[in-house]
Tab-separated table of C-alpha atoms in Angstrom:
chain	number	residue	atom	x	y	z
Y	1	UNK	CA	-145.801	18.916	125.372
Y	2	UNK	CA	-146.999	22.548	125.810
Y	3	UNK	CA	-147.152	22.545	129.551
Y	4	UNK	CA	-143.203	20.881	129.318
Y	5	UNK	CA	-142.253	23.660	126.923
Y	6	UNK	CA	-143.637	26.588	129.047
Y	7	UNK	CA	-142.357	25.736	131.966
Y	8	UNK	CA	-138.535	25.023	130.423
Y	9	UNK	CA	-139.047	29.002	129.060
Y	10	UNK	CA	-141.073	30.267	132.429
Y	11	UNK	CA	-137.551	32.322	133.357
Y	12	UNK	CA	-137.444	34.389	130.528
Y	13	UNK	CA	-141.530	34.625	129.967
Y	14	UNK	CA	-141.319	36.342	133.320
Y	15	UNK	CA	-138.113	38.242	133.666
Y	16	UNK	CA	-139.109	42.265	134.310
Y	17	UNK	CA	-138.993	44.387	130.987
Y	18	UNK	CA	-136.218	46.000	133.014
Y	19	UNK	CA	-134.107	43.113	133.014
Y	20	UNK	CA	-134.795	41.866	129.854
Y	21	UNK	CA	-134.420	45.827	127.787
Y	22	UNK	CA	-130.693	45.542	129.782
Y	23	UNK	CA	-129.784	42.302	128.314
Y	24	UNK	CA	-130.596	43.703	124.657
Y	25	UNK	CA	-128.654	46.950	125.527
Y	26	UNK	CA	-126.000	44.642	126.447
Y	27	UNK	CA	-125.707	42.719	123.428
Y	28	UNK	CA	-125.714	45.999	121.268
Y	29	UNK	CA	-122.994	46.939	122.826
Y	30	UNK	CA	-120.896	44.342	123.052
Y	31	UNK	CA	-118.103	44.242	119.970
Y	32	UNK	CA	-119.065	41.435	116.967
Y	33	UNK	CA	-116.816	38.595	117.245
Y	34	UNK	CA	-117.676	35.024	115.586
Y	35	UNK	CA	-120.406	33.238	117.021
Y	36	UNK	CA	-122.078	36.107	118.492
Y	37	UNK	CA	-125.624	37.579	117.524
Y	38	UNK	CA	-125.262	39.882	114.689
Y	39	UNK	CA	-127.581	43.086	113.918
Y	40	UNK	CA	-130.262	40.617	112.016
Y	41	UNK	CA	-130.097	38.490	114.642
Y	42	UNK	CA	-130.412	41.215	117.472
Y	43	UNK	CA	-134.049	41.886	115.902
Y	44	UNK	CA	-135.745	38.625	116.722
Y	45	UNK	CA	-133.637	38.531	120.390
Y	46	UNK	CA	-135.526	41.701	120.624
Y	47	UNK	CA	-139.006	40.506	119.834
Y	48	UNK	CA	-138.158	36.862	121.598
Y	49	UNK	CA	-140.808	37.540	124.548
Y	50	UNK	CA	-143.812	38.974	122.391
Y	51	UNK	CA	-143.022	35.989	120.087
Y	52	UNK	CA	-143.221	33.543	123.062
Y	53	UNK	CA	-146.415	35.400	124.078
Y	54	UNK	CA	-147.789	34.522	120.473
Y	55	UNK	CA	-147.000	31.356	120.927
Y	56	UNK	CA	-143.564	30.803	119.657
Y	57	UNK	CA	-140.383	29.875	121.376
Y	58	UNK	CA	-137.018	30.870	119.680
Y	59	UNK	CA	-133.951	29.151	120.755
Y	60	UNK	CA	-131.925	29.757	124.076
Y	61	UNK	CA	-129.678	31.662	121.808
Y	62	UNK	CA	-132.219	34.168	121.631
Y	63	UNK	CA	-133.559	34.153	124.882
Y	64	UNK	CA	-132.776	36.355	127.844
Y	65	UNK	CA	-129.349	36.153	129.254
Y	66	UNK	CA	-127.791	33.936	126.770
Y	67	UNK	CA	-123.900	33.802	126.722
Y	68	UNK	CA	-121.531	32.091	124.698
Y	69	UNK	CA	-120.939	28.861	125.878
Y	70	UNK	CA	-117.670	28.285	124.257
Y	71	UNK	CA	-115.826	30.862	125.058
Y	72	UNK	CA	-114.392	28.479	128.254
Y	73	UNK	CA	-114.679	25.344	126.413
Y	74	UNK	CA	-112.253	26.738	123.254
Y	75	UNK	CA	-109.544	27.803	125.396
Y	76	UNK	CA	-109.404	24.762	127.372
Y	77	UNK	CA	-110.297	21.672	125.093
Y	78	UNK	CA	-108.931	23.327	121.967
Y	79	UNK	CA	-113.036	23.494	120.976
Y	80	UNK	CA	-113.784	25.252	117.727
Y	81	UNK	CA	-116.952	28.307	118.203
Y	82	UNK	CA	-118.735	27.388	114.904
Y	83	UNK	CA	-118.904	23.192	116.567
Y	84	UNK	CA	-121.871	24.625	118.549
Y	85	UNK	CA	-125.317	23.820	117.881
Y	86	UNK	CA	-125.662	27.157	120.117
Y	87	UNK	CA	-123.953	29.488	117.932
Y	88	UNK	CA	-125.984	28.091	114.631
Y	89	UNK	CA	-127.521	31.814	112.858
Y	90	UNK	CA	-130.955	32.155	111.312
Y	91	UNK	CA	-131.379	35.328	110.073
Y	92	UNK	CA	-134.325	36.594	107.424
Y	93	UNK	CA	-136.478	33.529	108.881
Y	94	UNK	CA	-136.157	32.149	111.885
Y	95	UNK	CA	-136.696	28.783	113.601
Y	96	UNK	CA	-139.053	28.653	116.915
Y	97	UNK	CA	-141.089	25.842	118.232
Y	98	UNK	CA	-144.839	26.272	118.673
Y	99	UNK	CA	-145.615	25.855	122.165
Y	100	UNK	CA	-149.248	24.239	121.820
Y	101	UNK	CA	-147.695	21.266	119.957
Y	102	UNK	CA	-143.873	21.272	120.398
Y	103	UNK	CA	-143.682	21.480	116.540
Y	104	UNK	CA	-140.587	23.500	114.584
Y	105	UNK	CA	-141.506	26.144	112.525
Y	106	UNK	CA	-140.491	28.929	110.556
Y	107	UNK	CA	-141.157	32.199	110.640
Y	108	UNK	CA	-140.158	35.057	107.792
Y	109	UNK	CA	-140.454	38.473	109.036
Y	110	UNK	CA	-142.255	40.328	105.471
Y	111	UNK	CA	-139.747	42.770	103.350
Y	112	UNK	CA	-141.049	46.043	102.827
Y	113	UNK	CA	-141.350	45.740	99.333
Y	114	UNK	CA	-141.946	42.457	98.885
Y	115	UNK	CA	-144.211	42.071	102.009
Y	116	UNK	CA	-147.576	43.234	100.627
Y	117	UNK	CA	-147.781	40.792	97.852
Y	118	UNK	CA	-145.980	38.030	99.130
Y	119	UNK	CA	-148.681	37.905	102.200
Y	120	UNK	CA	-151.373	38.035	99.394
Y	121	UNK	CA	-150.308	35.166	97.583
Y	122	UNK	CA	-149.799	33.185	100.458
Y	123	UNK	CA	-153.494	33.944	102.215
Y	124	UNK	CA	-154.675	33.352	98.784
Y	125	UNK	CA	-153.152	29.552	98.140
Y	126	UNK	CA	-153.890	28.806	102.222
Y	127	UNK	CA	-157.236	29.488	101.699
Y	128	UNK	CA	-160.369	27.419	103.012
Y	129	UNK	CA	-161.010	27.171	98.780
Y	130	UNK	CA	-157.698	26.130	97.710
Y	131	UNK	CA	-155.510	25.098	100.612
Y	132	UNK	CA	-156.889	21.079	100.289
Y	133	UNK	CA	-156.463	20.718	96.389
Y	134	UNK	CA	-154.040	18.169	95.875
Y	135	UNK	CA	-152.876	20.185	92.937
Y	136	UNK	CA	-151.894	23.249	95.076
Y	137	UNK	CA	-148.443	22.988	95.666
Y	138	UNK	CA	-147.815	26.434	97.542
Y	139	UNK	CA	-146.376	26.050	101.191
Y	140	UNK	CA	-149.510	26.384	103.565
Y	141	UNK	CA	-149.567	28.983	106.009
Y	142	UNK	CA	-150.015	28.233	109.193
Y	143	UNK	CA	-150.100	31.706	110.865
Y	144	UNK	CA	-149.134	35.585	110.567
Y	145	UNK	CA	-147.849	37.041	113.748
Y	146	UNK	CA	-148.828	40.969	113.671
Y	147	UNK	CA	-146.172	43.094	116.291
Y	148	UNK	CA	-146.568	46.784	117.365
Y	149	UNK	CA	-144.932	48.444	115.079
Y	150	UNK	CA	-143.307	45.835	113.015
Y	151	UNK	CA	-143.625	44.092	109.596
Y	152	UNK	CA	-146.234	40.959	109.879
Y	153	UNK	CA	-144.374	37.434	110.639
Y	154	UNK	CA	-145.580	34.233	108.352
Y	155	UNK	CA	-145.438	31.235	109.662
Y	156	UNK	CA	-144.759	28.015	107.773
Y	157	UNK	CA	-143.801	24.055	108.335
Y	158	UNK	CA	-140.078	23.580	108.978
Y	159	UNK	CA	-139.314	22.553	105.216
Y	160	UNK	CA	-135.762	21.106	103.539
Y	161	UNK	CA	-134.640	22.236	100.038
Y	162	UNK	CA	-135.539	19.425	97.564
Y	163	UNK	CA	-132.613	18.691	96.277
Y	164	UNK	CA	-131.403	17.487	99.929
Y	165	UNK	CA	-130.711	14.437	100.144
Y	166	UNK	CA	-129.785	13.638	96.464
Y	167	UNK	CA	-132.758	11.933	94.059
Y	168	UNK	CA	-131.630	8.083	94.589
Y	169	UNK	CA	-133.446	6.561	91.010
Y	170	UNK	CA	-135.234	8.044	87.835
Y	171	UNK	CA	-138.716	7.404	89.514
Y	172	UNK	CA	-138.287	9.808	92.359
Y	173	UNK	CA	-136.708	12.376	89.775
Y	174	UNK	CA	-140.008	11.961	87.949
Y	175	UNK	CA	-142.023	12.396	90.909
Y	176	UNK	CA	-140.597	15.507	91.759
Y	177	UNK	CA	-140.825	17.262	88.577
Y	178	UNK	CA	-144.519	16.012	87.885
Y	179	UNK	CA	-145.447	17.691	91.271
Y	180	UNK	CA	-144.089	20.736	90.575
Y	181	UNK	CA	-145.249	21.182	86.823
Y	182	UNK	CA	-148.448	20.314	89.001
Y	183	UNK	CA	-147.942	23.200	91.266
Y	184	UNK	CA	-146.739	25.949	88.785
Y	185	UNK	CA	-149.746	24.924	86.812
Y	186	UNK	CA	-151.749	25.492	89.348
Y	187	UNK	CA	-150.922	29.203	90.281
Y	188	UNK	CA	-151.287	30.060	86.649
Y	189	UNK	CA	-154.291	28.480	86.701
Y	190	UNK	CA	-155.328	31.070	89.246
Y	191	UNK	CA	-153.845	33.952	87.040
Y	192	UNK	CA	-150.626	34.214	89.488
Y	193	UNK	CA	-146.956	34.011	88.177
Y	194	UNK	CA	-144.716	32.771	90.998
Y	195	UNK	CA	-141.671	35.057	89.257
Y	196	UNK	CA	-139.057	33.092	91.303
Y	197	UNK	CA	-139.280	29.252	91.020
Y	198	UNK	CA	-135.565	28.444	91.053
Y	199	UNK	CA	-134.128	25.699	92.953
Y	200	UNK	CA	-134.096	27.510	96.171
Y	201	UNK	CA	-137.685	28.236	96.562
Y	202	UNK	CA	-138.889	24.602	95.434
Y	203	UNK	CA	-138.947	22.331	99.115
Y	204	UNK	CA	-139.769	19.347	100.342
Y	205	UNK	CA	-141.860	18.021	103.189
Y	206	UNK	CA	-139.625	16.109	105.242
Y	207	UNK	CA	-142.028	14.563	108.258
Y	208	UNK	CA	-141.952	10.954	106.751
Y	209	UNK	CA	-138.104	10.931	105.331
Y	210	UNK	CA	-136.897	12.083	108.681
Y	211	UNK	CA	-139.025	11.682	111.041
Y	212	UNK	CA	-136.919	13.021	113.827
Y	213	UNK	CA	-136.432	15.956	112.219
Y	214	UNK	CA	-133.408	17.493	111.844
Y	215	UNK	CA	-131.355	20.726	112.620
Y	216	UNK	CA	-132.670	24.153	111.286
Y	217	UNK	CA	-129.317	25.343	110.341
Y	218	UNK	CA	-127.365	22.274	109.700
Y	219	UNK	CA	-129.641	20.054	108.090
Y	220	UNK	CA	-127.457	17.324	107.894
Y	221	UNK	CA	-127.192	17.266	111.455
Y	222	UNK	CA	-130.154	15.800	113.734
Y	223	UNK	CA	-132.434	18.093	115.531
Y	224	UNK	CA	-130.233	17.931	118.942
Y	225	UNK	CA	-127.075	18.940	117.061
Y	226	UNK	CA	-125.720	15.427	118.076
Y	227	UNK	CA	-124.560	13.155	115.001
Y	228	UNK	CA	-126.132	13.004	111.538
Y	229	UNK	CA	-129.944	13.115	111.343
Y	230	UNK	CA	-131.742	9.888	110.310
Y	231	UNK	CA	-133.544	9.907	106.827
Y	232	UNK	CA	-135.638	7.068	104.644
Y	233	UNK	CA	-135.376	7.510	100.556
Y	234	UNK	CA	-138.313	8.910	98.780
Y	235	UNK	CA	-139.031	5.733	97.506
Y	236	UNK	CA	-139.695	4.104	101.014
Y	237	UNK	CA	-141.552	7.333	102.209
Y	238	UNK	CA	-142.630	9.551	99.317
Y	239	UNK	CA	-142.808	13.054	100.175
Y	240	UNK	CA	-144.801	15.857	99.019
Y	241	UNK	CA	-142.985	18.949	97.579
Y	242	UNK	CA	-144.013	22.422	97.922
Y	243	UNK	CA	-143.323	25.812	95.805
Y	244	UNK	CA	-142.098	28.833	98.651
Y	245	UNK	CA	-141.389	32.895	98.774
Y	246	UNK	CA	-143.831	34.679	97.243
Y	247	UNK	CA	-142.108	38.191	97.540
Y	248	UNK	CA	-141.776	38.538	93.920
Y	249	UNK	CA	-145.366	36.759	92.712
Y	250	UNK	CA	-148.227	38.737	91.106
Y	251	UNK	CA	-151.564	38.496	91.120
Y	252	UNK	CA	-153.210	39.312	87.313
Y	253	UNK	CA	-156.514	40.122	86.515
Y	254	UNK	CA	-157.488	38.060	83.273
Y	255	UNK	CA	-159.905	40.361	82.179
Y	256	UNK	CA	-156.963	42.713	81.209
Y	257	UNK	CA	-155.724	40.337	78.681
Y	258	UNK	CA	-151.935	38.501	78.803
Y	259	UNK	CA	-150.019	40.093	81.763
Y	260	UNK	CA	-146.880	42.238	80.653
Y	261	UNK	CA	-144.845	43.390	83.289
Y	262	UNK	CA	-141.171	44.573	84.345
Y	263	UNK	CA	-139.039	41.835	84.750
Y	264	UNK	CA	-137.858	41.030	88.114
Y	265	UNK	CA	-134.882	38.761	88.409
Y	266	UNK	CA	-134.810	36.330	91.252
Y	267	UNK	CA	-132.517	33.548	91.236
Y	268	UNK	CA	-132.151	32.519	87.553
Y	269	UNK	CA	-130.667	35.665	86.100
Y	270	UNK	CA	-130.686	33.877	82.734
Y	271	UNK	CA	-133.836	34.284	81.401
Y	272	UNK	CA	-133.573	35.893	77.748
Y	273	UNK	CA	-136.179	38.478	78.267
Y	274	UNK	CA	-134.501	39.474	81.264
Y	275	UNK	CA	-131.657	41.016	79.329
Y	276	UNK	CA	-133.235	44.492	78.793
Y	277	UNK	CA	-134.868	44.814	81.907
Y	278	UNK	CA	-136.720	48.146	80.527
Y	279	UNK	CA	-138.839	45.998	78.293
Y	280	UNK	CA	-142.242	44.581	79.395
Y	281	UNK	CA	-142.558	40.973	79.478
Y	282	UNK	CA	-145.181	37.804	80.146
Y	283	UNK	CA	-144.202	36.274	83.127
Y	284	UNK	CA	-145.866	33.270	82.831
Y	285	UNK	CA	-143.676	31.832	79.813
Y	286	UNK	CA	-140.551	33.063	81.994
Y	287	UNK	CA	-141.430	30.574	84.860
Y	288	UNK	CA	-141.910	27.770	82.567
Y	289	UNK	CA	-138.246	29.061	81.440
Y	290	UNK	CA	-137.216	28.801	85.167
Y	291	UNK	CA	-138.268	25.197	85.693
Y	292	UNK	CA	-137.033	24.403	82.541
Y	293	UNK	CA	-133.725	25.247	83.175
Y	294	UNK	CA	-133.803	24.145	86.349
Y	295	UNK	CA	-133.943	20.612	84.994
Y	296	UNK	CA	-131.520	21.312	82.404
Y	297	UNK	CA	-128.417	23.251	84.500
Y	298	UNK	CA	-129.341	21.222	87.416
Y	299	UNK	CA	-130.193	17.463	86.560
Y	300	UNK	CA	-129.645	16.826	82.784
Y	301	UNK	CA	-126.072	18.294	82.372
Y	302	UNK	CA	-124.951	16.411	85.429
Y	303	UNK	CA	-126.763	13.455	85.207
Y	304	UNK	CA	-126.901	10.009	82.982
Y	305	UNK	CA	-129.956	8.716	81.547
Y	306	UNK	CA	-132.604	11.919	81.628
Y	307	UNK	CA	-132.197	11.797	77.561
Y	308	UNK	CA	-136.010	11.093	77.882
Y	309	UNK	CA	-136.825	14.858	79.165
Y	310	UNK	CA	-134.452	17.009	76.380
Y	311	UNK	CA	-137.264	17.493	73.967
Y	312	UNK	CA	-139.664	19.009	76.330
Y	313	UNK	CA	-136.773	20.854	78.300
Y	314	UNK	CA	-135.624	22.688	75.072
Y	315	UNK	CA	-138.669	23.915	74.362
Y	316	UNK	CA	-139.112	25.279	77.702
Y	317	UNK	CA	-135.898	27.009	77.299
Y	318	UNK	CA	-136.736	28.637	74.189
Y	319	UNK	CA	-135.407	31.896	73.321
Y	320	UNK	CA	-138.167	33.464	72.235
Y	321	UNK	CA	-140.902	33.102	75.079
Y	322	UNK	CA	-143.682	33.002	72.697
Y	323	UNK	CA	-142.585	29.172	71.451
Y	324	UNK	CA	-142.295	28.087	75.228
Y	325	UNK	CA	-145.036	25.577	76.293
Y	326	UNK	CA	-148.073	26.796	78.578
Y	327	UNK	CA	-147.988	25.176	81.766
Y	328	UNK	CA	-150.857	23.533	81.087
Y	329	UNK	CA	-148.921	21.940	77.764
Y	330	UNK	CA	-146.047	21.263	80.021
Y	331	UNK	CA	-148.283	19.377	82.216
Y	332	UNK	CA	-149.792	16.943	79.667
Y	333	UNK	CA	-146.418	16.495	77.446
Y	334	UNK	CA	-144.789	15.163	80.446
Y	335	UNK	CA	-147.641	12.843	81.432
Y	336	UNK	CA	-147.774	11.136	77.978
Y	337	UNK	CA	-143.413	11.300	78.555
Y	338	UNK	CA	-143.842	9.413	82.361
Y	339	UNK	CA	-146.628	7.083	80.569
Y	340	UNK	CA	-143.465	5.398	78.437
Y	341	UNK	CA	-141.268	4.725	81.659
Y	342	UNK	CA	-140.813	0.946	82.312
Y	343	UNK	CA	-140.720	0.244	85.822
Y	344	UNK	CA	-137.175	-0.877	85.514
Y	345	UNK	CA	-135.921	2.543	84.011
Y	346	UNK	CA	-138.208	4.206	86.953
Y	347	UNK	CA	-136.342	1.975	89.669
Y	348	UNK	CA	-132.781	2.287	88.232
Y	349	UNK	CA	-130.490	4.335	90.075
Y	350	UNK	CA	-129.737	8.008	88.982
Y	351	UNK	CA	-125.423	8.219	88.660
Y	352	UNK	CA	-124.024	10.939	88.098
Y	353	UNK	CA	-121.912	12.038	84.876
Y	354	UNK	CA	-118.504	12.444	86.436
Y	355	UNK	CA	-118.917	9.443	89.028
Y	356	UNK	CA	-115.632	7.315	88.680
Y	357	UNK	CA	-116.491	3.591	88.347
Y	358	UNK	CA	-115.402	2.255	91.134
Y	359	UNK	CA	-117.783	4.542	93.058
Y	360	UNK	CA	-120.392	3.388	90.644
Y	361	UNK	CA	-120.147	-0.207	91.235
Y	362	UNK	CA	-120.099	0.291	95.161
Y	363	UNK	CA	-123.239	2.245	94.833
Y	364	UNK	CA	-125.141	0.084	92.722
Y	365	UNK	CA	-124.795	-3.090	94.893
Y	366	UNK	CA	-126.416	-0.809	97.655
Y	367	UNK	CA	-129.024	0.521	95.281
Y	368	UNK	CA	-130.441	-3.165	94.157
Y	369	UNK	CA	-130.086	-4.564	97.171
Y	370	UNK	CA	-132.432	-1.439	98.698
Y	371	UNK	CA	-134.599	-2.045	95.405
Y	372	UNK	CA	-135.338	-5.794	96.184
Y	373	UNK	CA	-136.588	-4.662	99.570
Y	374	UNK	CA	-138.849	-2.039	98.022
Y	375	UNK	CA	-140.373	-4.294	95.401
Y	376	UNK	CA	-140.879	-7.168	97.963
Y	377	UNK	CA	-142.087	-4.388	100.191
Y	378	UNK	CA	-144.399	-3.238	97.022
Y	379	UNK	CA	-143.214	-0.009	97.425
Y	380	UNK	CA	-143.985	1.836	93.793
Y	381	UNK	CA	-141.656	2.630	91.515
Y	382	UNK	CA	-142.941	5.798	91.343
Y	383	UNK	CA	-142.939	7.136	94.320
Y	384	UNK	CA	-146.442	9.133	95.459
Y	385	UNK	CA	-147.384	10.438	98.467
């Protein structure tokens, strides 16, 4: 795969610096329209060759001498720019293929301010120590790419958000949430508040559910941009989820007693003690808020049938952060709740509150026909990787 790989990319590898410094002058200069590389994007065009050298090949939109391939193709077929896999951004991160394995990856280029302690965290959780615990739920990192002059580059497993595809019964709902209680748990545990686990930064591992793969940018799309990629359920291949972005984590030291820090709002803005920002705060009872009301925003007003989680969820949510739960409480609250699921209620199929009945009844002939296959299959009904 590697030899394949480098020789598909042996053009631009070795293109003169001449050639290559024109094409980037070029593309500076050129007016933005849509579909074209925009200032965040220009930045990893311009570092595509020392990334290749490192071992990482962006896409051909990226590379040397790329043009827009649609230009010709709108005007005559009436072809819309954005139906492109070509023209598909990453900005912030990036998608690349390792070369020694042909495997997709992502790479985040480190924020200035966020960049020292997110790098921390993360060397910390991938280390030789920690990095094999089945209770550490942090994304492993695979590499940090260090540039002349230029902020270090992580590099982690092509991931998909967990809420993509949609949880199909109350088993892999419970699954989920169990794994990350596990993982949250587990960074306190280690005196380290993640500070920012919202929905976005809470993934999935999605090698057994779509084996293909799939599209970086359009993840509904397969990996070749051509038709819808192919997925399994989490019930037929459980995956494993993982906690991400570590820009706004902290390291405590324990000796110093509970932490109490500034608050720094990530993407739950709704935490109470977040309302007067000039006040110092724990931040461990604010990410058991986070999860908390994760579940409840997220899963239990929209869904039917989670009554079983409101009394743990409210406390999470508590007002006051000194009533919240400890992770640790969290953890063993929701093991005794999971211990009272009957298989049916874990196998039963997860509707949603405003689904119209017809829609309902469609769905659930699907659902227990898939559900005789798993249980003749003896696929659990809580789904484990």
């Amino acid at each position: 795969m590697s030899n394949k790989l480098e020789d598909e990319h042996s053009s631009s590898s070795s293109s003169s610096a001449g050639s290559y410094s024109d094409w980037i002058s070029n593309v500076r200069r050129r007016p933005f329209q849509p579909g074209r590389l925009d200032q965040e994007e220009i930045w990893w065009a311009e570092r595509q060759q020392a990334l290749e050298a490192a071992g990482y090949i962006l896409r051909p939109r990226y590379c040397q001498g790329w043009k827009e391939s649609w230009v010709e193709v709108t005007s005559k077929k009436g072809f819309d720019w954005w139906e492109c896999e070509e023209c598909q951004p990453m900005r912030r991160v990036m998608d690349a293929t390792r070369i020694s394995d042909g495997k997709t990856v992502i790479l985040k280029k480190l924020l200035e301010g966020e960049g020292p302690y997110e790098l921390q965290i993360n060397k910390l959780f991938s280390s030789d120590s920690l990095v094999s615990n089945p209770r550490n739920h942090c994304a492993p990192l695979l590499d940090v790419i260090e540039l002349p002059n230029d902020p270090p580059i992580m590099v982690h497993s092509h991931l998909r958000p967990f809420y993509n595809p949609r949880f199909n019964t109350y088993g892999e709902f419970v699954a989920f949430f169990e794994q990350i209680c596990e993982g949250v748990q587990f960074m306190h545990q280690h005196n380290v508040a993640h500070r920012d686990c919202t929905s976005e930064n809470i993934m999935l591992d999605p090698s057994r559910m779509y084996p293909q793969s799939f599209h970086p940018v359009k993840i509904s799309r397969a990996k070749n941009y051509h038709g819808r990629a192919k997925k399994y359920t989490r019930t037929r291949y459980p995956p494993r989820y993982f906690l991400i972005d570590f820009g706004l984590s902290r390291l405590y030291d324990p000796k110093n007693g509970p932490p109490r820090d500034y608050a720094l709002r990530g993407g739950d803005k709704s935490a109470p003690e977040h309302r007067d920002r000039t006040k110092l705060c724990n931040p461990f009872p604010t990410d058991v808020y986070y999860l908390g009301n994760l579940v409840r925003e997220d899963y239990i007003q929209k869904y039917d049938g989670l009554d079983f989680l409101k009394p743990l969820i409210n406390d999470m949510v508590q007002e006051d952060p000194t009533k919240r739960p400890t992770m640790d409480e969290v953890v063993s609250r929701f093991a005794e709740i999971k211990g009272k699921l009957s298989t049916w209620k874990l196998r039963s199929r997860m509707p949603r509150k405003n689904e119209i009945w017809p829609v309902t009844a469609w769905r659930s002939v699907g659902h227990w026909y898939r559900t005789v296959g798993y249980v003749l299959a003896r696929k659990a009904a809580l789904p484990v990787p």
